[in-house]
C-alpha positions as a printed NumPy array, in Angstrom:
array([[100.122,   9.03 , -29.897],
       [103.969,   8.838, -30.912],
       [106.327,   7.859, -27.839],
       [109.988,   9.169, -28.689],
       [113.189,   7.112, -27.734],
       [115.078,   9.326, -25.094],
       [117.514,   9.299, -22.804],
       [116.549,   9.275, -19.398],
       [118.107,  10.052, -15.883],
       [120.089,   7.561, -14.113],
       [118.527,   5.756, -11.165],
       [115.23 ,   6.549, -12.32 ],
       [114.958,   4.024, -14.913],
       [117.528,   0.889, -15.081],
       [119.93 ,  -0.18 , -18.117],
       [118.501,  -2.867, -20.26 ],
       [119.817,  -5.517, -21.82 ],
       [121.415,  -5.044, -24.884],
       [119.652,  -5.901, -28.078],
       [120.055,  -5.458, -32.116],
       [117.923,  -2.307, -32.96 ],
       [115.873,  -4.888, -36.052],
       [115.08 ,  -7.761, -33.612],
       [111.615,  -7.161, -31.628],
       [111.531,  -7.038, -27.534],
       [108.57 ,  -8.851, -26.876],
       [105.975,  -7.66 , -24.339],
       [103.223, -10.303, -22.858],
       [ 99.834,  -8.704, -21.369],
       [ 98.25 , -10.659, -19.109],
       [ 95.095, -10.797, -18.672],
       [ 93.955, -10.142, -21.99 ],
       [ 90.216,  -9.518, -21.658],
       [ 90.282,  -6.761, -18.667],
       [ 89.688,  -3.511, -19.459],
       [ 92.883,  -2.072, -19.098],
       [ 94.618,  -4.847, -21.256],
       [ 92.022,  -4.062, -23.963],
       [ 93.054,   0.194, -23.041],
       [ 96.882,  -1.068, -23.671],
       [ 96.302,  -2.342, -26.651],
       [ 94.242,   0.409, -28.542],
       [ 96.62 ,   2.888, -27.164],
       [ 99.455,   0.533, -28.624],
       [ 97.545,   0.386, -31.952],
       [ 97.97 ,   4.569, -32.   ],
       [101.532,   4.323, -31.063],
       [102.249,   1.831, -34.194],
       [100.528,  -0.364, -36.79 ],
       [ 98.448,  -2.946, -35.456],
       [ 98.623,  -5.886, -36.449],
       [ 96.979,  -9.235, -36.078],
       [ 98.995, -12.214, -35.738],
       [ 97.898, -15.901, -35.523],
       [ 99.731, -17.235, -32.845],
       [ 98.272, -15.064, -30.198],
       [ 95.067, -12.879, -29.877],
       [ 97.027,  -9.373, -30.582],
       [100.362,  -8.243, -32.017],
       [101.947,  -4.542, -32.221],
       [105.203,  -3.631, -33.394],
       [106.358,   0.281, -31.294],
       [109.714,   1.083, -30.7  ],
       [111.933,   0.998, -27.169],
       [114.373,   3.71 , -26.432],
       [117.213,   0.996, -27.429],
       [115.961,   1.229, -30.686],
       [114.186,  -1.859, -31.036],
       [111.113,  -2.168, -31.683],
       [108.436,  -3.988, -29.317],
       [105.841,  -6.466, -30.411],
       [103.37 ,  -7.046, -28.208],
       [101.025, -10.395, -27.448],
       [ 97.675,  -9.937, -25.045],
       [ 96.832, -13.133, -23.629],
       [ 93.8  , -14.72 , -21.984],
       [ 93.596, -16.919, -19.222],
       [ 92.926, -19.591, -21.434],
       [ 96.683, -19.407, -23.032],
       [ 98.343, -17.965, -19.837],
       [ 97.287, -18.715, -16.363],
       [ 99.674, -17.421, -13.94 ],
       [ 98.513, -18.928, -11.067],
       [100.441, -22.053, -12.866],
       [104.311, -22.093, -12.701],
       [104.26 , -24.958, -15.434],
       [102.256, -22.746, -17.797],
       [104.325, -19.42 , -17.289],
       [107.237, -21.395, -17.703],
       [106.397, -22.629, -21.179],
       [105.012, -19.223, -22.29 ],
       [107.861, -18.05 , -21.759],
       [109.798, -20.496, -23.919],
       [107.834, -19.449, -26.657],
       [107.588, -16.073, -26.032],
       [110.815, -14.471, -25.197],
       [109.368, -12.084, -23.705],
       [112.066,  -8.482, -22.658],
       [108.642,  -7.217, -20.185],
       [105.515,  -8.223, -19.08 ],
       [102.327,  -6.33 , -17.746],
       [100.26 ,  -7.693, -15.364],
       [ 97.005,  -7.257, -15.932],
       [ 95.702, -10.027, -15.082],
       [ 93.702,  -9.876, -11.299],
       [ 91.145, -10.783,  -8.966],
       [ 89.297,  -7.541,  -8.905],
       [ 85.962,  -8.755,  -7.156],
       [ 86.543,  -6.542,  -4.072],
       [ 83.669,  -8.368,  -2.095],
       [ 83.523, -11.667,  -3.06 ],
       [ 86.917, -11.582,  -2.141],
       [ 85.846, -11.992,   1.637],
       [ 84.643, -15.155,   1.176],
       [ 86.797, -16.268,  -1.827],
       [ 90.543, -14.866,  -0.124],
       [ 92.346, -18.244,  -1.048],
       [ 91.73 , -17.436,  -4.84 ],
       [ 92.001, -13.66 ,  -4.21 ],
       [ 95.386, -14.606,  -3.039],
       [ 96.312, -17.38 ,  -6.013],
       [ 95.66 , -14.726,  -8.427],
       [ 96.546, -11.236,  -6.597],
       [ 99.432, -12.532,  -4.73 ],
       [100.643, -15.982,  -5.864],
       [100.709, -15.318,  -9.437],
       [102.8  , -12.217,  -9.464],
       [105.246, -14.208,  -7.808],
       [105.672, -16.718, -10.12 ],
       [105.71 , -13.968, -13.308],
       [108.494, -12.035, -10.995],
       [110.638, -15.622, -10.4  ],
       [110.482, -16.505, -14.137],
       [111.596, -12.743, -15.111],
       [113.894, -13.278, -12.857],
       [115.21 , -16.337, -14.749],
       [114.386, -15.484, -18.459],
       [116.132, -11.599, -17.864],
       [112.539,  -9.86 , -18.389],
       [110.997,  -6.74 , -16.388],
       [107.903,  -7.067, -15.135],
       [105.473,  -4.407, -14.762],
       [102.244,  -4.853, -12.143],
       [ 99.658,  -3.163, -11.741],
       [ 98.287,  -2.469,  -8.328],
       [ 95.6  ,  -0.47 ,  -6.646],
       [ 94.823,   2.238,  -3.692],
       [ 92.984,  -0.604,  -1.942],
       [ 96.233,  -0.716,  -0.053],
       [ 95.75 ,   2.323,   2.079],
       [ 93.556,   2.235,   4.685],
       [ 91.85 ,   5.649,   3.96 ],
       [ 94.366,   7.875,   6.549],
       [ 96.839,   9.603,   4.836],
       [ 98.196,  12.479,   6.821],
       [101.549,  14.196,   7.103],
       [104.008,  11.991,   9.016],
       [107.588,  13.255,  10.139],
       [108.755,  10.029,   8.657],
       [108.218,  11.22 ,   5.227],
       [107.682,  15.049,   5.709],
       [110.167,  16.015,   2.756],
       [108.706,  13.075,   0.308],
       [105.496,  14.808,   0.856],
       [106.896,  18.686,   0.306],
       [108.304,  17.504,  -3.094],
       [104.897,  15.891,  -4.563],
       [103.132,  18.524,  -3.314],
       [105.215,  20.681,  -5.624],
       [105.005,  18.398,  -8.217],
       [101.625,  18.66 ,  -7.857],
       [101.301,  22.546,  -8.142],
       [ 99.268,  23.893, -10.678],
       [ 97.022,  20.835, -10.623],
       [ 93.23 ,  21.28 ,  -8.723],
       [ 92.692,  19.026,  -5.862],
       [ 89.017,  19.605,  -5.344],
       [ 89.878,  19.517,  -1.717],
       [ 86.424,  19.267,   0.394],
       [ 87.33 ,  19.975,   4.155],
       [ 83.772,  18.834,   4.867],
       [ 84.324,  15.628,   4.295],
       [ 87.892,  15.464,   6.579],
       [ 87.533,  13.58 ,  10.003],
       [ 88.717,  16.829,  11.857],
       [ 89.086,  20.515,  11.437],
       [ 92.834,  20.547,  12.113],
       [ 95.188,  21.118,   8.951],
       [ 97.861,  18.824,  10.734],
       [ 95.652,  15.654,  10.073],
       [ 93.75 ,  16.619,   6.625],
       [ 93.429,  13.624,   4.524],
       [ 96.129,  13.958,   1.597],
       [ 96.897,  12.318,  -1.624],
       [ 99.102,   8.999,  -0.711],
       [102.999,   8.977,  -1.849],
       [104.666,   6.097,  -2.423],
       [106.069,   5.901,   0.853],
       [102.893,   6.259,   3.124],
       [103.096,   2.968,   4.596],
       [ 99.738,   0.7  ,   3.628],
       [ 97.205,  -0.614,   5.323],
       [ 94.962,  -2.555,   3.588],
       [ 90.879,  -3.108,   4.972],
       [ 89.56 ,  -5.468,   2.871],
       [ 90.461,  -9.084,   1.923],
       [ 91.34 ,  -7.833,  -1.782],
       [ 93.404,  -5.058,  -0.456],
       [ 95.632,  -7.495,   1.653],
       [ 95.978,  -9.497,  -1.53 ],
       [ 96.797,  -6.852,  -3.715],
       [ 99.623,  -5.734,  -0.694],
       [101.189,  -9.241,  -0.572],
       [100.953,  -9.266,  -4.412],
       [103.437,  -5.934,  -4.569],
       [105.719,  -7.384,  -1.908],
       [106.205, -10.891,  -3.501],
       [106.925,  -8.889,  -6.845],
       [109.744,  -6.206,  -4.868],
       [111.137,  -9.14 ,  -2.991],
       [111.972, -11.609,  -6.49 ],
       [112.722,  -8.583,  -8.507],
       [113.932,  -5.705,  -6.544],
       [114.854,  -2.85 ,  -8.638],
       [114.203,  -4.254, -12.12 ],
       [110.462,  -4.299, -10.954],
       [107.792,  -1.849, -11.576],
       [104.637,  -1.323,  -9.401],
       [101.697,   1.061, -10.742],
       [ 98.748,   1.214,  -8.498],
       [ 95.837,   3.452,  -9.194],
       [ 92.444,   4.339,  -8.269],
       [ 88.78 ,   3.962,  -9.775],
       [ 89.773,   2.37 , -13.22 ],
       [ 86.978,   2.973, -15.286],
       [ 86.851,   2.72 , -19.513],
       [ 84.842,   1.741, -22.577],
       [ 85.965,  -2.283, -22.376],
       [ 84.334,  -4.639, -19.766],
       [ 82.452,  -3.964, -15.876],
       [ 83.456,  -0.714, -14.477],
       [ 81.752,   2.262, -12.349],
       [ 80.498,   4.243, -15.336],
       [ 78.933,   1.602, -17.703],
       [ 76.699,   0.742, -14.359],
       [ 75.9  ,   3.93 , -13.853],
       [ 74.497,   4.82 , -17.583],
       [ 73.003,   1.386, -17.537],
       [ 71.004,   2.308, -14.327],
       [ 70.517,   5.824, -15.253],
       [ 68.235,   4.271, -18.356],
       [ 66.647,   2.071, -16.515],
       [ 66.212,   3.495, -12.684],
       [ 63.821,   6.201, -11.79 ],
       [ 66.636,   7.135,  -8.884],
       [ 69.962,   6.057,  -7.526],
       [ 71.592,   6.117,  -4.273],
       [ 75.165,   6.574,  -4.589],
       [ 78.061,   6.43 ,  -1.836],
       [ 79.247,  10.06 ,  -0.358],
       [ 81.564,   9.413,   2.25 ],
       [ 84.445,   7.387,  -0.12 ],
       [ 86.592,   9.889,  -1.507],
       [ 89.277,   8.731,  -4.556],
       [ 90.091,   9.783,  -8.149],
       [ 88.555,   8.435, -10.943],
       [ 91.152,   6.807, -13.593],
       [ 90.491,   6.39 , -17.554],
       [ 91.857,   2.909, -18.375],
       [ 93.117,   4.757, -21.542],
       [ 95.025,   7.233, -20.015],
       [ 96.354,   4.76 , -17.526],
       [ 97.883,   2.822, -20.411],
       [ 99.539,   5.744, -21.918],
       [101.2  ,   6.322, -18.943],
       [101.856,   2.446, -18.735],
       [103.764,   2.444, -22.191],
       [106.069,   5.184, -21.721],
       [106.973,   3.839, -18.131],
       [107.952,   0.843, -20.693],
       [109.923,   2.748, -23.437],
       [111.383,   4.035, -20.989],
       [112.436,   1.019, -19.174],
       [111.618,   2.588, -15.759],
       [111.223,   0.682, -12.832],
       [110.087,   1.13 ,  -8.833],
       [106.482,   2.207,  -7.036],
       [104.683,   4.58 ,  -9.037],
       [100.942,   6.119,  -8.036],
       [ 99.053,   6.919, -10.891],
       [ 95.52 ,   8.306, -11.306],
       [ 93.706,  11.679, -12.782],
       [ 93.83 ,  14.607, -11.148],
       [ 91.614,  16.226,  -8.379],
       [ 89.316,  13.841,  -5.937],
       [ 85.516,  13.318,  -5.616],
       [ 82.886,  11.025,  -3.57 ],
       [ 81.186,   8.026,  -5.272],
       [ 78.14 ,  10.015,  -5.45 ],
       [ 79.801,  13.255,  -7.272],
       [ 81.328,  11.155,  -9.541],
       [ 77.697,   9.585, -10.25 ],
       [ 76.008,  13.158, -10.807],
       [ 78.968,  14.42 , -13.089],
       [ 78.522,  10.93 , -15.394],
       [ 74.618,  11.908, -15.502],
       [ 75.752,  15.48 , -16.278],
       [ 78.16 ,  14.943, -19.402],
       [ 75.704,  12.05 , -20.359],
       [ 73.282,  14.271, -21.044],
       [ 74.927,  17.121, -22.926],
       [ 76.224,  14.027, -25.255],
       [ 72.757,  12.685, -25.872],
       [ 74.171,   9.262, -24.033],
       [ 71.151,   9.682, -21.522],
       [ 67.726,  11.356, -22.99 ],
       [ 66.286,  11.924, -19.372],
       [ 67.764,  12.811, -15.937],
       [ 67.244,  10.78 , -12.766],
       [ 67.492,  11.769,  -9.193],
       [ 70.91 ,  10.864,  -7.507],
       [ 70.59 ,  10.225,  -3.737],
       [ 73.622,  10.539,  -1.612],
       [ 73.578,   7.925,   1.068],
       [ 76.457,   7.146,   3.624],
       [ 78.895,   3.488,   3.37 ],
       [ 77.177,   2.619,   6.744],
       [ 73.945,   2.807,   5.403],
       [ 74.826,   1.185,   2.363],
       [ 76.139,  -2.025,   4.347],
       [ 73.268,  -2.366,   6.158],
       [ 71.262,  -2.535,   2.961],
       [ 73.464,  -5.408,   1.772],
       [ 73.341,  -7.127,   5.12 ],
       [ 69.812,  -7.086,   5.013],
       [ 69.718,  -8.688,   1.869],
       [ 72.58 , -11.597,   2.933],
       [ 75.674, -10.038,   1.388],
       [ 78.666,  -8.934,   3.555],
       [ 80.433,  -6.179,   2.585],
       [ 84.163,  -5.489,   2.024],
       [ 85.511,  -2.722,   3.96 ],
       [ 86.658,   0.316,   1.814],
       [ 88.852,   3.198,   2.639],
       [ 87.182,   6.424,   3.394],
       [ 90.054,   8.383,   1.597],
       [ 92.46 ,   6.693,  -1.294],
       [ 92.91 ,   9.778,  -3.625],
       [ 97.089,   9.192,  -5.033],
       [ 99.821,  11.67 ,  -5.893],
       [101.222,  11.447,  -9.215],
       [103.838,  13.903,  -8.475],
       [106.546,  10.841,  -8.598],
       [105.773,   9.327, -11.664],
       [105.115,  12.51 , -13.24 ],
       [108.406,  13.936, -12.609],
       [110.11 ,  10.611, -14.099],
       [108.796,  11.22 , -17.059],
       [108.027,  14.946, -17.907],
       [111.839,  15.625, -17.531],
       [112.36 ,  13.469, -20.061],
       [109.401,  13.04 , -22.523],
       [108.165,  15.731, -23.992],
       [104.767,  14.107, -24.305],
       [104.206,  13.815, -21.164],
       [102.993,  17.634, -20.752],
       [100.096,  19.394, -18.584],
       [ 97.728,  19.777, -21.493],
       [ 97.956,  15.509, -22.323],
       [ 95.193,  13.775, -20.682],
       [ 97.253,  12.133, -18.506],
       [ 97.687,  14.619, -16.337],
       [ 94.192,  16.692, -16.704],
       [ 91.534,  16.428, -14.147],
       [ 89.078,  13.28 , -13.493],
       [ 86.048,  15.298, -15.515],
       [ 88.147,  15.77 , -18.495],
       [ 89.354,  12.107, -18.622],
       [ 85.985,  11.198, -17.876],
       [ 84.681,  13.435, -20.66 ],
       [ 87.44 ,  11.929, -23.273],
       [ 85.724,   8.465, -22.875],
       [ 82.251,   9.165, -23.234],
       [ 82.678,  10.816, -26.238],
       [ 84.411,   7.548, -27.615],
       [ 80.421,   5.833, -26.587],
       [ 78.338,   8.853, -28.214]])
């Protein structure tokens, strides 16, 4: 993957700073051993040469649309808590950094409800303090959210009527893999639809909330020289994710039972990061959605994992998938002590916003790239990179 420099549309992406073209804008990644840090960085490695430097874990040298060319450091925990103003601060110092990504998170959706004060240190408190010390040093920040937000009712609201007509047609041409069965009513008014940006949230769960707070802390230090990304389902080759369980349990279960009644979009971490970079080169800021195309339950995302698995020789033997419903599943856990987290029914994003920001203006960024194909080609694209 090449990214071009380009110009790009006032409004949608803000000036920055002026630079020499030969000296490097440095870019920090949190949260170095998450999956999608680990996605940033072998997408970064196809973009330019990768390099390894001693002073951090990773370095990369791309190039910016000012010309200059980025290097980029991944750090761990270990070498940058953010939950620790003192820390940032001195990172910083050394760093120099022109943008940061925010990987770093407290993703453990149900431990969460008992654990919300850390859930908050980490979802909430420390993109605060990487916003106020952007803020100070002159860097962007980019954070990375998820659909956790919504509370799982997305409908068409006079509020934002026209917002929805233009992602819809920014949508066109892509397949939804709408299933009216699965809506809470039969009238078209009140379908569940793809959230926009500007469907207000409503978080269920502990995480969620965090996550929420997280976003607002960020808008409310850095305003429009922030950028937001949430998306849906992250799955990818690197760490604890939806599809590594399932192969794991597929060799080792006789059956499953798999969740039918939560409907999203599955997201390759890879792809994710592609988009991630050229919202960088770019230097684009504000509230982007981002996720694969087209929608599917829990369980059908299950059976078409078993499915591909198969025809790539990852799995040598089928195993029955069981659709069961979330209430059923929470009474399981409750029986065994464990309290779930409340999920939304329905958290499937639009793209249509982020898309349009950058197809106008990077010819990369075209229907046949993976960033914009369905779930089951994205999903397809990473298990070939395990067979």
């Amino acid at each position: 993957m090449k990214i071009v420099a380009i110009k790009v549309k006032p409004l949608q992406c803000v000036e920055t700073r002026a630079t020499d073209a030969n000296t490097p804008q440095v870019v920090i990644i949190t949260g170095a051993k998450s999956q999608l840090a680990e996605a940033l960085l072998r997408v970064a490695a196809d973009i330019g040469e990768l390099a390894l430097n001693s002073i951090a874990n990773t370095s990369t040298n791309i190039s910016a649309n000012t010309g200059a060319p980025l290097k980029l450091y991944a750090l761990s925990r270990s070498q940058l808590d953010i939950t620790d103003a003192a820390n940032i601060a001195a990172v910083f110092a050394q760093y120099r950094p022109s943008w940061v990504i925010n990987c770093a998170a407290y993703n453990a959706v149900d431990a969460a409800e008992h654990d919300a004060i850390e859930a908050h240190r980490v979802n909430a408190l420390g993109p605060e303090l990487l916003a106020q010390q952007c803020l100070l040093s002159g860097a962007r920040l980019l954070h990375v959210s998820s659909d956790y937000v919504f509370g799982g009712h997305a409908v068409c609201g006079i509020a934002h009527a026209t917002e929805r007509a233009v992602s819809d047609d920014r949508e066109a041409g892509f397949e939804q893999h709408q299933n009216p069965d699965l809506a809470p009513n039969s009238n078209p008014n009140h379908l569940p639809r793809p959230f926009v940006e500007l469907d207000a949230p409503e978080p269920l769960s502990a995480y969620g909330k965090s996550k929420l707070l997280g976003e607002q802390k960020v808008l409310a230090v850095l305003g429009e020289w922030a950028t937001i990304v949430r998306t849906s389902w992250l799955y990818g080759q690197d760490g604890h994710n939806f599809v590594k369980t399932m192969l794991n349990l597929m060799r080792t279960q006789p059956s499953l039972q798999v969740i039918v009644d939560q409907i999203g979009c599955p997201t390759w971490s890879d792809a994710l990061a592609k988009v991630i970079w050229q919202l960088v080169m770019q230097q684009c800021s504000g509230v982007f959605h981002y996720s694969a195309q087209g929608q599917c339950s829990w369980y059908e995302f299950a059976c078409e994992i078993q499915r591909q698995a198969l025809a790539l020789n990852l799995l040598s033997l089928p195993v029955v998938i069981q659709p069961m419903t979330s209430a059923h599943y929470a009474k399981q856990a409750l029986n065994r002590g464990v309290n779930l987290a409340k999920r939304p029914s329905y958290s499937v994003l639009n793209s249509g916003k982020l898309r349009s920001t950058l197809v106008a203006h990077n010819a990369l960024s075209m229907p046949e790239q993976i960033e914009w194909q369905d779930w089951r080609q994205q999903l397809n694209c990473m298990l070939r990179r395990l067979s």
